[in-house]
Amino acid sequence: MMGRFCLLKNRCLLRQVLPGLPTFMHRQFSLDVSSPLFRTQGYVNGQWINVASTFPVLDPATGEEIAKVADCGPTEAKLAVDAAYKAFYSWKQYTAKERSVLLRKWYDLLTLNKEDLAKLITFECGKPMKESLGEIAYAASFLEWFSEEARRVYGDVVPSATKDRKILLMKQPVGVASIITPWNFPSAMITRKVGAALAAGCTVVVKPAEDTPLSALALAELAGQAGIPAGVFNVVPCSREKTPSVGTILCTDPLVRKVSFTGSTSTGKILLKQAADTVKRVSMELGGHAPFIVFDSADLDKAVAGAMNSKFRNSGQTCVCSNRFLVQSGIHDRFVEKLGKAMDTELRLGHGADPNTTQGPLINVRAAEKVEHQVQDAVSQGAKVLRGGKRLDGSFHQPTLLTDVTTHMLCTKEETFGPLLPVIRLSVFLIVLEPLSDPPLPGYFFSQDVSQIWRVTENLEVGMVGVNEGLLSTPEASFGGVKQSGIGREGSKYGVDEYLDVKYMCFGGLTL
């Protein structure tokens, strides 16, 4: 029987909470997971490795330490790259069906261990358990999807202009891929990238965010249990201090042929420059700052529900969260009133392990301070606080609703990544497109006017559009941005293409 790891010292203290909630909460929560899934070492070439130093992983709800994790550096990163390079030459020889079967086994193990995997997310990321369970289902769905897509990597036979030759276009894996992932979806961001890479025949080195390495290491344990061969899937956790040096290895080593990154636009630009010297393939999922537009023709109840889903999932910490709410004047007051009531009814702050919690902490104190600063800036320029508005203990911030917001305020210029919902009143439709000069990853709008739906969809410069829908991510659909919000696509049938080269074979000298 497998043992359990149990950490019973996490306390959640909130002295200020949303209206309608108790003014004091002091509870104890335990992290209880299967011991094999609670890993704190690096994972290289199918082995758990120790390093000289460690770094702490903290529960963002309490600030208390969950674990000390191996602080890998450039040496370990290079070992992982070398292991992945060596494994690539055997992994790419696996048949598509063999790779498909192994990915499916990995999917099955994620599903079987969903409760423990969700607990890790909740304690290191802060998500409510319901959302963490949803992320595990979402993460597993990419392994399922790409296990099926592995068998559909088709080339082409192209009709030739001459009779003595045949033209064939073959798809082959690019090689070793560096996978650099964020903390807000510590499992799903890995499987969305790695599932596609392994399906294509590539091997990978994963560098998880320093805030959330435990989820990545648990995935490595399950990959080993599924039979993924040594060196195919490697994980090198590291601290914030060592991230630049590890990232440099993963982006500059000539054995690495592909870099996939999810994070800020500013960091993405640095990685792009590093990858340029060896002309690597890149996929970049970058800045969010998504608009949420409500037209006078919208179904008001659907728009409010969409706003709640789009803004407050993971306490506003997703790359597809709406950041700017632009509401036409004819529906503005009713929208704001209904939205405020929905916030009162549906949002409950607390530790993610509490089943009543819908809003956990932000990832760290810096994130809460950023939201606080944006609220203060908006209020100083005339915005009104209708709900929330206060920074709480530690990493908590009240879900906040602002009105009388203008495009001069920070919250409409910078991605918040927190539970702040600023509403801009629109009197003229043409104004809608003006604030969107910095293209975001997705865009959302609500309308029941068919002509307007097509017109706005075609004019919004975004990679994804949610029409009358606040949740749009699914493995069947492509995920990605345009311009400075990203390069390349993840998920869908196009996700595998990011890890494939097309080789042209001209077979000449034929006689009939």
mmCIF file of N, CA, C and O in Angstrom, residues 29 129-130 179 250 278 309 336-337 357 377 417 423 451 508:
data_model
loop_
_atom_site.group_PDB
_atom_site.id
_atom_site.type_symbol
_atom_site.label_atom_id
_atom_site.label_comp_id
_atom_site.label_asym_id
_atom_site.label_seq_id
_atom_site.Cartn_x
_atom_site.Cartn_y
_atom_site.Cartn_z
ATOM 1 N N PHE A 29 -5.808 23.611 7.796
ATOM 2 C CA PHE A 29 -6.019 22.778 6.612
ATOM 3 C C PHE A 29 -4.802 21.899 6.404
ATOM 4 O O PHE A 29 -3.667 22.346 6.574
ATOM 5 N N MET A 129 -10.514 24.089 -4.358
ATOM 6 C CA MET A 129 -10.433 22.697 -4.787
ATOM 7 C C MET A 129 -11.298 22.411 -6.012
ATOM 8 O O MET A 129 -10.908 21.626 -6.888
ATOM 9 N N LYS A 130 -12.465 23.026 -6.091
ATOM 10 C CA LYS A 130 -13.325 22.787 -7.250
ATOM 11 C C LYS A 130 -12.606 23.187 -8.536
ATOM 12 O O LYS A 130 -12.655 22.475 -9.546
ATOM 13 N N ILE A 179 10.293 23.390 -22.407
ATOM 14 C CA ILE A 179 8.936 23.756 -22.024
ATOM 15 C C ILE A 179 9.013 24.612 -20.766
ATOM 16 O O ILE A 179 9.401 24.121 -19.690
ATOM 17 N N LEU A 250 18.221 26.463 -21.566
ATOM 18 C CA LEU A 250 17.099 25.879 -22.296
ATOM 19 C C LEU A 250 16.795 26.611 -23.599
ATOM 20 O O LEU A 250 16.193 26.036 -24.507
ATOM 21 N N THR A 278 20.440 30.345 -32.401
ATOM 22 C CA THR A 278 20.481 29.004 -32.965
ATOM 23 C C THR A 278 19.221 28.699 -33.779
ATOM 24 O O THR A 278 18.952 27.545 -34.118
ATOM 25 N N ASN A 309 -17.571 34.388 -14.869
ATOM 26 C CA ASN A 309 -16.694 33.277 -15.258
ATOM 27 C C ASN A 309 -15.359 33.766 -15.782
ATOM 28 O O ASN A 309 -14.296 33.228 -15.455
ATOM 29 N N VAL A 336 -24.157 46.717 -14.366
ATOM 30 C CA VAL A 336 -23.373 46.930 -13.148
ATOM 31 C C VAL A 336 -24.161 46.497 -11.917
ATOM 32 O O VAL A 336 -23.622 45.869 -10.994
ATOM 33 N N GLU A 337 -25.455 46.804 -11.885
ATOM 34 C CA GLU A 337 -26.277 46.428 -10.737
ATOM 35 C C GLU A 337 -26.355 44.906 -10.590
ATOM 36 O O GLU A 337 -26.167 44.356 -9.501
ATOM 37 N N THR A 357 -15.081 27.959 -0.330
ATOM 38 C CA THR A 357 -14.295 29.010 -0.971
ATOM 39 C C THR A 357 -14.485 29.017 -2.488
ATOM 40 O O THR A 357 -14.414 27.969 -3.133
ATOM 41 N N ASP A 377 -4.934 53.867 -7.872
ATOM 42 C CA ASP A 377 -4.739 54.750 -9.024
ATOM 43 C C ASP A 377 -6.082 55.128 -9.650
ATOM 44 O O ASP A 377 -6.319 56.309 -9.970
ATOM 45 N N PHE A 417 -4.131 40.705 -13.598
ATOM 46 C CA PHE A 417 -3.897 39.373 -13.043
ATOM 47 C C PHE A 417 -4.360 39.322 -11.590
ATOM 48 O O PHE A 417 -3.635 38.896 -10.693
ATOM 49 N N VAL A 423 -15.151 48.874 -15.108
ATOM 50 C CA VAL A 423 -16.168 49.033 -16.142
ATOM 51 C C VAL A 423 -16.066 50.426 -16.758
ATOM 52 O O VAL A 423 -16.113 51.434 -16.057
ATOM 53 N N SER A 451 -25.346 40.610 -37.416
ATOM 54 C CA SER A 451 -24.432 41.424 -38.235
ATOM 55 C C SER A 451 -23.323 42.010 -37.380
ATOM 56 O O SER A 451 -22.148 42.034 -37.770
ATOM 57 N N GLY A 508 12.744 11.391 -58.101
ATOM 58 C CA GLY A 508 12.820 11.559 -59.552
ATOM 59 C C GLY A 508 13.378 10.348 -60.278
ATOM 60 O O GLY A 508 13.642 9.301 -59.673
#
